[in-house]
């Protein structure tokens, strides 16, 4: 069959809502640029003009033309070995979006997709199409689904009132002031236009969504939300780190085995909980400084930008400032913690570090006969609180910026013990902190708990346990853990994931 006819038939089989979503996912805002093969042309017209004309004319002709052009580009594309191009990213994004929406063209060359994945050095686990979807876009898709056409129309009206933001933007004028978002697919096009416009204007990104939240907050709840949803519910959905679908993230486990009883148990537990959380896991036993440098270099590879989060377990002996490596050398804990957040592939994504080592020799020891022989080795600005708001600073958009970010932002560091103190172990099971952390995370999957809630529970749980030193003094003591958080959103544990099963239910 002629390819033109095939493309036409394929497009005619896709609903308007799915066309809008396919366009949105395909014009992903964070595609690396400049890339090999990129002509550095401003993508403003490409990503916003088709949405604007579709909303204005109630006609999907320009989106159809865009999708045809993509298909033709991929059809003629020759995969170049060793060189990752902008088209490689676009091809993978297009394929994953089609797979997610259940609209994969029957004529799409899957061998080319496999060849591109080879260039990214993807493992079998990483070839799951869900990894290629951008989790932030998936959250925005849900927000769109939660809103009624009237709600999106009210967002548009609020946006149009911001003269400084829209001044000189031609696509804004194409849509006009008053919009009828009720025809099928038009609500989605208008919402996705608003999102891409705010992203291109550098007003929102995958972490900073305040500007979008403020538009939603101006909607009338009685007419703007799908049944069973509220404005607060919709806004709250934007206040979590986007970690939709599988995998939840990438987990690096580094464990010094030499001279640490129970270390293999630590590895088994952390691997099990990481996989249960739906993370793709890599383990380094007996790491050295050279190992750490090699891992950092590996994590800079382009494929890691597809991950939604990063977690690292580092388990070794240590003191107040440093950690002991397998070869007896030490590294500064601060150096380790500040070197990973600089890796560009995980910027604007949650990074969690579990640092399991002693930080000194002090003990919170318990004295007394009864202990002998006992051991177990609301928003700041309330929208309705006008009186309070009137006494607060008026922070305007002109003094806000989301472009420059401190490297440690979106990072959480969890310590197994407090400064200058021991971190307890059991002879056969290794770190007690690792054991309790894995148990509590496992128990709270699918309960909607955030990571910080679990760490607070862990702090309580660990501090109840009586431990005993391994030396001849046999001192009974307690251990206190803590964490330092630079998070800007809440990181929720995922529901149980089954990476080898297709859990996808195609959106409407």
Short mmCIF file of C-alpha atoms in Angstrom, two decimals:
data_model
loop_
_atom_site.label_atom_id
_atom_site.label_comp_id
_atom_site.label_asym_id
_atom_site.label_seq_id
_atom_site.Cartn_x
_atom_site.Cartn_y
_atom_site.Cartn_z
CA UNK A 1 0.00 0.00 0.00
CA UNK A 2 1.22 3.51 -0.80
CA UNK A 3 2.82 5.20 2.24
CA UNK A 4 0.74 8.37 1.80
CA UNK A 5 -2.44 6.33 2.00
CA UNK A 6 -1.13 4.47 5.06
CA UNK A 7 -0.37 7.72 6.88
CA UNK A 8 -3.78 9.15 5.97
CA UNK A 9 -5.56 6.05 7.24
CA UNK A 10 -3.50 6.07 10.43
CA UNK A 11 -4.37 9.71 11.16
CA UNK A 12 -8.07 9.13 10.47
CA UNK A 13 -8.09 6.36 13.10
CA UNK A 14 -6.87 8.68 15.90
CA UNK A 15 -9.38 10.64 17.97
CA UNK A 16 -8.94 14.45 18.27
CA UNK A 17 -8.06 14.13 21.98
CA UNK A 18 -5.32 11.62 21.24
CA UNK A 19 -3.99 13.77 18.40
CA UNK A 20 -3.65 16.68 20.81
CA UNK A 21 -1.86 14.48 23.34
CA UNK A 22 0.40 12.92 20.71
CA UNK A 23 1.41 16.38 19.54
CA UNK A 24 2.06 17.46 23.14
CA UNK A 25 4.23 14.45 24.01
CA UNK A 26 6.10 14.65 20.70
CA UNK A 27 6.96 18.34 21.13
CA UNK A 28 8.60 17.65 24.47
CA UNK A 29 9.91 20.88 26.01
CA UNK A 30 13.22 19.54 27.33
CA UNK A 31 14.73 17.88 24.27
CA UNK A 32 18.48 18.56 24.51
CA UNK A 33 19.63 21.46 22.34
CA UNK A 34 21.75 22.14 20.47
CA UNK A 35 22.13 18.58 19.19
CA UNK A 36 23.84 16.97 16.23
CA UNK A 37 21.59 17.57 13.26
CA UNK A 38 19.83 20.51 14.88
CA UNK A 39 19.63 23.64 12.74
CA UNK A 40 19.08 25.78 15.86
CA UNK A 41 15.81 27.15 14.46
CA UNK A 42 13.54 28.57 17.16
CA UNK A 43 10.96 25.87 17.85
CA UNK A 44 8.34 28.39 19.02
CA UNK A 45 6.41 28.20 15.76
CA UNK A 46 6.72 24.43 15.51
CA UNK A 47 5.38 23.73 18.99
CA UNK A 48 2.79 26.47 19.42
CA UNK A 49 1.44 27.55 16.03
CA UNK A 50 -0.33 24.24 15.24
CA UNK A 51 -2.00 24.30 18.68
CA UNK A 52 -3.00 27.94 18.28
CA UNK A 53 -4.56 27.49 14.83
CA UNK A 54 -6.36 24.31 15.94
CA UNK A 55 -7.96 26.18 18.85
CA UNK A 56 -8.84 29.21 16.70
CA UNK A 57 -10.26 27.29 13.72
CA UNK A 58 -11.52 24.13 15.47
CA UNK A 59 -9.63 22.28 12.79
CA UNK A 60 -6.85 19.70 13.29
CA UNK A 61 -5.35 20.22 9.82
CA UNK A 62 -2.07 21.75 11.06
CA UNK A 63 -1.57 19.10 13.74
CA UNK A 64 -2.21 16.43 11.10
CA UNK A 65 0.40 18.06 8.86
CA UNK A 66 2.87 18.17 11.74
CA UNK A 67 2.38 14.46 12.48
CA UNK A 68 2.67 13.59 8.76
CA UNK A 69 5.94 15.51 8.59
CA UNK A 70 7.27 13.60 11.61
CA UNK A 71 6.35 10.25 10.11
CA UNK A 72 7.97 11.18 6.78
CA UNK A 73 11.12 12.38 8.53
CA UNK A 74 11.43 9.11 10.43
CA UNK A 75 10.71 7.10 7.30
CA UNK A 76 13.64 8.73 5.48
CA UNK A 77 15.94 8.83 8.48
CA UNK A 78 19.14 6.82 8.40
CA UNK A 79 20.42 5.94 11.85
CA UNK A 80 24.01 7.14 12.11
CA UNK A 81 26.21 4.94 14.26
CA UNK A 82 27.85 6.40 17.37
CA UNK A 83 26.36 9.88 16.95
CA UNK A 84 23.22 10.76 18.92
CA UNK A 85 21.15 13.33 17.02
CA UNK A 86 18.11 15.42 17.79
CA UNK A 87 16.11 13.13 15.47
CA UNK A 88 17.10 10.16 17.63
CA UNK A 89 15.47 11.79 20.64
CA UNK A 90 12.41 12.78 18.63
CA UNK A 91 12.02 9.28 17.18
CA UNK A 92 12.11 7.68 20.65
CA UNK A 93 9.70 10.27 22.09
CA UNK A 94 7.31 9.78 19.16
CA UNK A 95 7.40 6.00 19.46
CA UNK A 96 6.83 6.03 23.24
CA UNK A 97 3.95 8.50 22.92
CA UNK A 98 2.29 6.37 20.22
CA UNK A 99 2.76 3.25 22.36
CA UNK A 100 1.33 5.00 25.44
CA UNK A 101 -1.71 6.26 23.52
CA UNK A 102 -2.13 2.93 21.70
CA UNK A 103 -1.80 4.54 18.24
CA UNK A 104 1.47 3.05 16.96
CA UNK A 105 1.56 3.37 13.15
CA UNK A 106 1.66 -0.13 11.63
CA UNK A 107 4.33 1.09 9.19
CA UNK A 108 6.71 2.48 11.88
CA UNK A 109 10.16 0.93 11.50
CA UNK A 110 10.81 -0.75 14.88
CA UNK A 111 14.28 -1.85 13.76
CA UNK A 112 15.30 1.82 13.61
CA UNK A 113 14.05 2.28 17.16
CA UNK A 114 16.16 -0.66 18.28
CA UNK A 115 19.18 0.79 16.46
CA UNK A 116 18.69 4.15 18.21
CA UNK A 117 18.39 2.42 21.57
CA UNK A 118 21.69 0.68 20.80
CA UNK A 119 23.29 4.10 20.29
CA UNK A 120 22.05 5.12 23.73
CA UNK A 121 23.55 1.87 25.11
CA UNK A 122 20.23 0.89 26.63
CA UNK A 123 19.95 -2.39 28.50
CA UNK A 124 16.99 -4.73 28.06
CA UNK A 125 15.29 -3.16 31.09
CA UNK A 126 15.76 0.31 29.65
CA UNK A 127 14.07 -0.55 26.36
CA UNK A 128 10.66 -0.41 28.03
CA UNK A 129 8.76 2.38 26.23
CA UNK A 130 7.61 3.82 29.56
CA UNK A 131 11.17 4.96 30.34
CA UNK A 132 11.09 7.18 27.24
CA UNK A 133 7.96 9.08 28.31
CA UNK A 134 8.56 12.32 30.16
CA UNK A 135 6.95 12.00 33.59
CA UNK A 136 6.39 15.75 33.88
CA UNK A 137 4.33 15.71 30.67
CA UNK A 138 2.32 12.78 32.03
CA UNK A 139 1.44 14.79 35.16
CA UNK A 140 0.33 17.72 32.99
CA UNK A 141 -1.79 15.35 30.90
CA UNK A 142 -3.58 14.26 34.09
CA UNK A 143 -4.15 17.87 35.13
CA UNK A 144 -5.74 18.49 31.74
CA UNK A 145 -7.97 15.46 32.18
CA UNK A 146 -9.10 16.74 35.60
CA UNK A 147 -10.25 20.07 34.15
CA UNK A 148 -13.53 20.75 32.36
CA UNK A 149 -13.44 22.84 29.15
CA UNK A 150 -14.76 25.80 31.17
CA UNK A 151 -11.80 25.51 33.55
CA UNK A 152 -9.24 25.67 30.74
CA UNK A 153 -11.13 28.60 29.22
CA UNK A 154 -10.93 30.43 32.57
CA UNK A 155 -7.17 29.75 32.71
CA UNK A 156 -6.86 31.26 29.25
CA UNK A 157 -8.77 34.38 30.30
CA UNK A 158 -6.49 34.79 33.34
CA UNK A 159 -3.39 34.36 31.17
CA UNK A 160 -4.60 36.96 28.65
CA UNK A 161 -4.88 39.52 31.45
CA UNK A 162 -1.13 39.34 32.08
CA UNK A 163 -0.12 42.01 29.57
CA UNK A 164 3.59 41.86 30.34
CA UNK A 165 3.72 38.14 29.71
CA UNK A 166 1.80 38.01 26.42
CA UNK A 167 2.97 41.27 24.84
CA UNK A 168 4.12 40.73 21.25
CA UNK A 169 3.30 37.00 21.11
CA UNK A 170 1.57 36.39 17.74
CA UNK A 171 0.18 32.95 18.62
CA UNK A 172 -1.72 34.51 21.54
CA UNK A 173 -3.48 36.87 19.12
CA UNK A 174 -4.27 33.99 16.73
CA UNK A 175 -6.35 32.29 19.42
CA UNK A 176 -8.06 35.51 20.48
CA UNK A 177 -9.59 36.45 23.82
CA UNK A 178 -12.75 34.35 23.84
CA UNK A 179 -12.44 30.63 23.13
CA UNK A 180 -14.96 27.81 22.77
CA UNK A 181 -13.09 24.81 24.21
CA UNK A 182 -16.03 22.40 24.04
CA UNK A 183 -15.48 20.63 20.68
CA UNK A 184 -13.63 17.36 21.16
CA UNK A 185 -9.89 17.86 21.51
CA UNK A 186 -9.97 21.66 21.68
CA UNK A 187 -9.75 21.75 25.49
CA UNK A 188 -6.58 19.66 25.29
CA UNK A 189 -5.05 21.85 22.57
CA UNK A 190 -5.71 25.02 24.55
CA UNK A 191 -4.32 23.59 27.80
CA UNK A 192 -1.21 22.22 26.10
CA UNK A 193 -0.70 25.58 24.37
CA UNK A 194 -0.79 27.34 27.77
CA UNK A 195 1.73 24.85 29.18
CA UNK A 196 4.18 25.06 26.28
CA UNK A 197 3.85 28.85 26.20
CA UNK A 198 4.74 29.13 29.91
CA UNK A 199 7.65 26.74 29.43
CA UNK A 200 9.04 28.67 26.47
CA UNK A 201 8.62 31.91 28.44
CA UNK A 202 10.71 30.31 31.21
CA UNK A 203 7.87 30.62 33.72
CA UNK A 204 7.45 26.92 34.54
CA UNK A 205 9.49 23.73 34.28
CA UNK A 206 9.26 20.20 35.72
CA UNK A 207 9.89 21.54 39.27
CA UNK A 208 8.69 25.15 39.19
CA UNK A 209 4.95 25.07 38.48
CA UNK A 210 3.79 28.02 40.63
CA UNK A 211 2.74 30.13 37.63
CA UNK A 212 0.53 27.33 36.30
CA UNK A 213 -0.89 26.68 39.77
CA UNK A 214 -1.86 30.34 40.08
CA UNK A 215 -3.80 30.17 36.81
CA UNK A 216 -5.69 27.08 38.02
CA UNK A 217 -6.39 28.73 41.38
CA UNK A 218 -8.33 31.49 39.59
CA UNK A 219 -10.82 29.01 38.14
CA UNK A 220 -14.38 28.69 39.42
CA UNK A 221 -14.50 25.30 41.12
CA UNK A 222 -18.18 24.68 40.39
CA UNK A 223 -17.66 24.75 36.61
CA UNK A 224 -13.97 23.98 36.06
CA UNK A 225 -13.34 20.52 37.57
CA UNK A 226 -14.24 17.02 36.45
CA UNK A 227 -16.70 15.25 38.75
CA UNK A 228 -15.06 14.23 42.02
CA UNK A 229 -12.13 16.64 41.60
CA UNK A 230 -11.48 20.00 43.29
CA UNK A 231 -9.18 22.93 42.56
CA UNK A 232 -7.07 22.02 45.60
CA UNK A 233 -6.78 18.41 44.40
CA UNK A 234 -5.62 19.53 40.95
CA UNK A 235 -3.08 22.00 42.35
CA UNK A 236 -1.81 19.39 44.84
CA UNK A 237 -1.12 16.99 41.95
CA UNK A 238 1.45 19.52 40.69
CA UNK A 239 3.25 19.69 44.03
CA UNK A 240 4.81 16.25 43.80
CA UNK A 241 7.93 15.37 41.88
CA UNK A 242 6.80 13.83 38.59
CA UNK A 243 7.71 10.15 38.74
CA UNK A 244 4.89 8.59 36.73
CA UNK A 245 4.94 5.08 35.30
CA UNK A 246 7.90 2.70 35.25
CA UNK A 247 10.72 3.07 36.09
CA UNK A 248 10.50 5.16 39.26
CA UNK A 249 14.17 6.06 38.77
CA UNK A 250 17.74 4.82 38.71
CA UNK A 251 19.29 3.38 41.88
CA UNK A 252 23.04 3.10 42.48
CA UNK A 253 24.14 0.81 45.33
CA UNK A 254 27.73 1.11 46.54
CA UNK A 255 28.80 -1.16 49.38
CA UNK A 256 32.18 -1.87 50.94
CA UNK A 257 32.18 -5.55 51.88
CA UNK A 258 35.69 -5.94 53.30
CA UNK A 259 35.64 -5.80 57.11
CA UNK A 260 31.88 -5.24 57.31
CA UNK A 261 29.88 -8.21 58.59
CA UNK A 262 26.46 -8.52 56.99
CA UNK A 263 27.39 -6.33 54.02
CA UNK A 264 25.97 -8.81 51.50
CA UNK A 265 22.67 -8.69 53.37
CA UNK A 266 22.68 -4.91 52.98
CA UNK A 267 23.12 -5.28 49.23
CA UNK A 268 20.33 -7.83 48.96
CA UNK A 269 17.89 -5.69 50.97
CA UNK A 270 18.60 -2.46 49.10
CA UNK A 271 18.40 -4.23 45.72
CA UNK A 272 15.10 -5.84 46.68
CA UNK A 273 13.45 -2.63 47.88
CA UNK A 274 14.75 -0.66 44.89
CA UNK A 275 13.29 -3.16 42.45
CA UNK A 276 10.07 -3.30 44.46
CA UNK A 277 9.85 0.48 44.05
CA UNK A 278 10.23 0.03 40.30
CA UNK A 279 13.79 1.35 40.01
CA UNK A 280 16.44 0.09 37.61
CA UNK A 281 19.39 -0.83 39.81
CA UNK A 282 23.18 -0.99 39.47
CA UNK A 283 25.46 -2.35 42.21
CA UNK A 284 29.13 -1.65 42.85
CA UNK A 285 30.76 -3.90 45.46
CA UNK A 286 33.92 -2.68 47.18
CA UNK A 287 34.06 0.72 45.43
CA UNK A 288 37.27 2.72 45.14
CA UNK A 289 37.70 6.36 44.16
CA UNK A 290 38.36 5.19 40.60
CA UNK A 291 35.06 3.28 40.68
CA UNK A 292 33.20 6.39 41.79
CA UNK A 293 34.71 8.48 38.99
CA UNK A 294 33.78 5.82 36.42
CA UNK A 295 30.20 5.69 37.73
CA UNK A 296 29.90 9.48 37.55
CA UNK A 297 31.14 9.38 33.97
CA UNK A 298 28.59 6.65 33.16
CA UNK A 299 25.74 8.69 34.63
CA UNK A 300 26.54 11.57 32.27
CA UNK A 301 25.54 9.46 29.27
CA UNK A 302 22.44 10.74 27.41
CA UNK A 303 20.23 7.76 28.27
CA UNK A 304 20.06 8.79 31.93
CA UNK A 305 18.12 11.94 31.07
CA UNK A 306 15.10 9.69 30.54
CA UNK A 307 15.03 8.71 34.23
CA UNK A 308 12.71 10.57 36.62
CA UNK A 309 14.80 10.29 39.79
CA UNK A 310 18.12 9.11 41.20
CA UNK A 311 18.86 7.25 44.44
CA UNK A 312 22.19 6.18 45.89
CA UNK A 313 23.00 3.90 48.83
CA UNK A 314 26.59 4.24 50.07
CA UNK A 315 27.51 1.76 52.80
CA UNK A 316 30.95 1.68 54.40
CA UNK A 317 32.93 2.49 57.55
CA UNK A 318 33.49 6.15 58.21
CA UNK A 319 34.19 9.00 60.63
CA UNK A 320 32.88 12.53 61.06
CA UNK A 321 34.11 13.77 57.67
CA UNK A 322 35.05 10.81 55.50
CA UNK A 323 34.14 7.31 54.34
CA UNK A 324 36.49 4.35 54.00
CA UNK A 325 36.72 2.70 50.58
CA UNK A 326 37.55 -0.91 49.76
CA UNK A 327 41.26 -0.22 49.22
CA UNK A 328 41.61 1.51 52.58
CA UNK A 329 41.62 4.99 51.05
CA UNK A 330 39.13 7.57 52.29
CA UNK A 331 36.97 10.14 50.53
CA UNK A 332 35.40 13.24 51.99
CA UNK A 333 31.68 12.73 52.47
CA UNK A 334 31.01 16.31 51.41
CA UNK A 335 32.98 15.81 48.16
CA UNK A 336 30.92 12.73 47.35
CA UNK A 337 27.60 14.46 48.04
CA UNK A 338 28.36 17.62 46.06
CA UNK A 339 29.83 15.89 43.00
CA UNK A 340 26.73 13.91 42.00
CA UNK A 341 24.15 16.75 41.90
CA UNK A 342 26.29 18.47 39.24
CA UNK A 343 25.46 15.68 36.78
CA UNK A 344 23.23 17.34 34.18
CA UNK A 345 21.14 14.26 33.36
CA UNK A 346 19.47 14.42 36.80
CA UNK A 347 19.03 18.17 37.18
CA UNK A 348 15.52 19.29 38.21
CA UNK A 349 14.87 15.70 39.35
CA UNK A 350 14.82 14.33 42.92
CA UNK A 351 18.13 12.84 44.05
CA UNK A 352 18.24 10.85 47.28
CA UNK A 353 21.43 9.73 49.04
CA UNK A 354 21.42 7.17 51.85
CA UNK A 355 24.74 7.55 53.66
CA UNK A 356 25.23 4.48 55.86
CA UNK A 357 28.42 4.72 57.89
CA UNK A 358 29.69 5.80 61.28
CA UNK A 359 30.29 9.52 61.62
CA UNK A 360 32.38 9.21 64.76
CA UNK A 361 32.74 7.01 67.87
CA UNK A 362 30.34 8.71 70.29
CA UNK A 363 27.37 6.78 71.62
CA UNK A 364 24.14 7.83 73.30
CA UNK A 365 24.71 5.18 75.95
CA UNK A 366 22.05 4.02 78.39
CA UNK A 367 23.07 3.33 81.98
CA UNK A 368 21.23 1.37 84.62
CA UNK A 369 20.52 -2.21 85.56
CA UNK A 370 17.33 -2.32 83.51
CA UNK A 371 19.36 -1.99 80.28
CA UNK A 372 21.90 -4.72 80.96
CA UNK A 373 21.64 -7.58 78.50
CA UNK A 374 19.08 -5.75 76.36
CA UNK A 375 19.83 -4.99 72.73
CA UNK A 376 18.66 -5.72 69.22
CA UNK A 377 21.80 -5.51 67.39
CA UNK A 378 -0.91 24.32 54.83
CA UNK A 379 0.43 26.76 52.23
CA UNK A 380 2.19 29.86 53.57
CA UNK A 381 -0.19 32.04 51.59
CA UNK A 382 -3.76 30.97 52.14
CA UNK A 383 -5.77 32.23 49.16
CA UNK A 384 -8.72 33.04 51.44
CA UNK A 385 -6.68 34.78 54.13
CA UNK A 386 -6.73 38.28 52.69
CA UNK A 387 -5.92 39.93 56.02
CA UNK A 388 -2.70 37.94 56.39
CA UNK A 389 -1.74 38.42 52.74
CA UNK A 390 -2.11 42.17 53.03
CA UNK A 391 0.67 42.20 55.63
CA UNK A 392 3.02 40.09 53.49
CA UNK A 393 5.46 41.10 50.76
CA UNK A 394 4.01 41.39 47.27
CA UNK A 395 6.37 39.13 45.30
CA UNK A 396 5.84 40.00 41.64
CA UNK A 397 6.84 37.94 38.59
CA UNK A 398 9.52 40.50 37.78
CA UNK A 399 11.60 39.38 40.77
CA UNK A 400 11.12 35.64 40.19
CA UNK A 401 13.52 33.45 38.20
CA UNK A 402 13.60 29.71 37.54
CA UNK A 403 16.58 29.65 35.15
CA UNK A 404 19.43 29.46 37.66
CA UNK A 405 19.40 26.67 40.23
CA UNK A 406 21.77 25.87 43.09
CA UNK A 407 23.33 22.43 42.38
CA UNK A 408 22.11 20.89 45.67
CA UNK A 409 18.47 21.80 45.04
CA UNK A 410 16.12 18.80 44.64
CA UNK A 411 18.56 16.69 46.67
CA UNK A 412 17.88 14.81 49.92
CA UNK A 413 20.67 13.28 52.00
CA UNK A 414 19.66 10.69 54.59
CA UNK A 415 22.26 9.83 57.24
CA UNK A 416 22.20 6.59 59.23
CA UNK A 417 23.46 8.44 62.31
CA UNK A 418 24.15 11.96 63.61
CA UNK A 419 27.53 13.68 63.46
CA UNK A 420 30.33 12.16 65.58
CA UNK A 421 28.26 9.06 66.45
CA UNK A 422 28.30 5.36 65.66
CA UNK A 423 26.08 3.67 63.10
CA UNK A 424 25.04 0.29 64.50
CA UNK A 425 25.27 -3.10 62.82
CA UNK A 426 24.15 -6.66 63.44
CA UNK A 427 26.70 -9.45 62.91
CA UNK A 428 24.72 -11.32 60.28
CA UNK A 429 22.30 -8.73 58.88
CA UNK A 430 24.52 -5.69 58.50
CA UNK A 431 23.31 -2.14 59.10
CA UNK A 432 20.23 -1.89 61.31
CA UNK A 433 19.40 1.41 59.59
CA UNK A 434 19.37 -0.26 56.16
CA UNK A 435 17.18 -3.09 57.49
CA UNK A 436 14.56 -0.77 59.03
CA UNK A 437 14.59 1.62 56.05
CA UNK A 438 13.90 -1.20 53.59
CA UNK A 439 11.16 -2.67 55.81
CA UNK A 440 9.33 0.66 56.16
CA UNK A 441 9.57 1.51 52.45
CA UNK A 442 8.27 -1.94 51.55
CA UNK A 443 5.34 -1.61 53.97
CA UNK A 444 4.34 1.81 52.63
CA UNK A 445 4.32 1.16 48.90
CA UNK A 446 0.82 1.90 47.51
CA UNK A 447 -0.21 3.83 50.65
CA UNK A 448 0.47 7.26 49.18
CA UNK A 449 3.28 8.04 51.63
CA UNK A 450 6.04 10.49 50.83
CA UNK A 451 9.70 9.64 51.30
CA UNK A 452 10.12 12.24 54.05
CA UNK A 453 7.15 10.78 55.97
CA UNK A 454 8.85 7.39 55.88
CA UNK A 455 12.19 8.85 56.97
CA UNK A 456 10.48 10.49 59.95
CA UNK A 457 8.88 7.15 60.85
CA UNK A 458 12.30 5.53 60.42
CA UNK A 459 13.81 8.05 62.84
CA UNK A 460 11.24 7.09 65.47
CA UNK A 461 11.56 3.36 64.81
CA UNK A 462 15.38 3.27 64.88
CA UNK A 463 15.62 5.36 68.05
CA UNK A 464 13.46 2.83 69.93
CA UNK A 465 15.92 0.00 69.29
CA UNK A 466 18.48 -0.84 71.96
CA UNK A 467 21.86 -1.71 70.45
CA UNK A 468 25.05 -3.03 72.03
CA UNK A 469 28.68 -2.42 71.09
CA UNK A 470 30.69 -5.37 69.83
CA UNK A 471 33.70 -4.70 72.11
CA UNK A 472 34.36 -6.10 75.58
CA UNK A 473 32.57 -3.19 77.27
CA UNK A 474 29.23 -4.26 75.73
CA UNK A 475 27.74 -0.77 76.07
CA UNK A 476 24.01 -0.49 75.36
CA UNK A 477 23.19 2.59 73.29
CA UNK A 478 20.65 4.15 70.96
CA UNK A 479 21.12 5.42 67.41
CA UNK A 480 19.57 8.57 65.92
CA UNK A 481 19.27 9.07 62.15
CA UNK A 482 18.35 12.26 60.30
CA UNK A 483 18.17 13.81 56.86
CA UNK A 484 18.93 17.12 55.15
CA UNK A 485 16.44 18.07 52.46
CA UNK A 486 16.73 20.56 49.61
CA UNK A 487 13.52 19.28 48.00
CA UNK A 488 11.21 21.77 46.32
CA UNK A 489 8.40 19.29 45.84
CA UNK A 490 7.16 16.18 47.63
CA UNK A 491 8.53 12.80 46.51
CA UNK A 492 5.90 10.09 46.88
CA UNK A 493 6.68 6.40 46.82
CA UNK A 494 5.16 4.75 43.76
CA UNK A 495 2.58 2.03 43.69
CA UNK A 496 4.03 -1.45 43.25
CA UNK A 497 5.52 -1.77 39.77
CA UNK A 498 5.80 -4.90 37.67
CA UNK A 499 8.41 -3.95 35.08
CA UNK A 500 8.01 -7.08 32.97
CA UNK A 501 4.26 -6.68 32.66
CA UNK A 502 2.47 -4.17 30.44
CA UNK A 503 0.37 -2.34 33.04
CA UNK A 504 -0.62 0.34 30.56
CA UNK A 505 -4.23 1.24 30.02
CA UNK A 506 -4.56 3.43 26.95
CA UNK A 507 -5.84 6.97 27.67
CA UNK A 508 -8.92 8.19 25.90
#
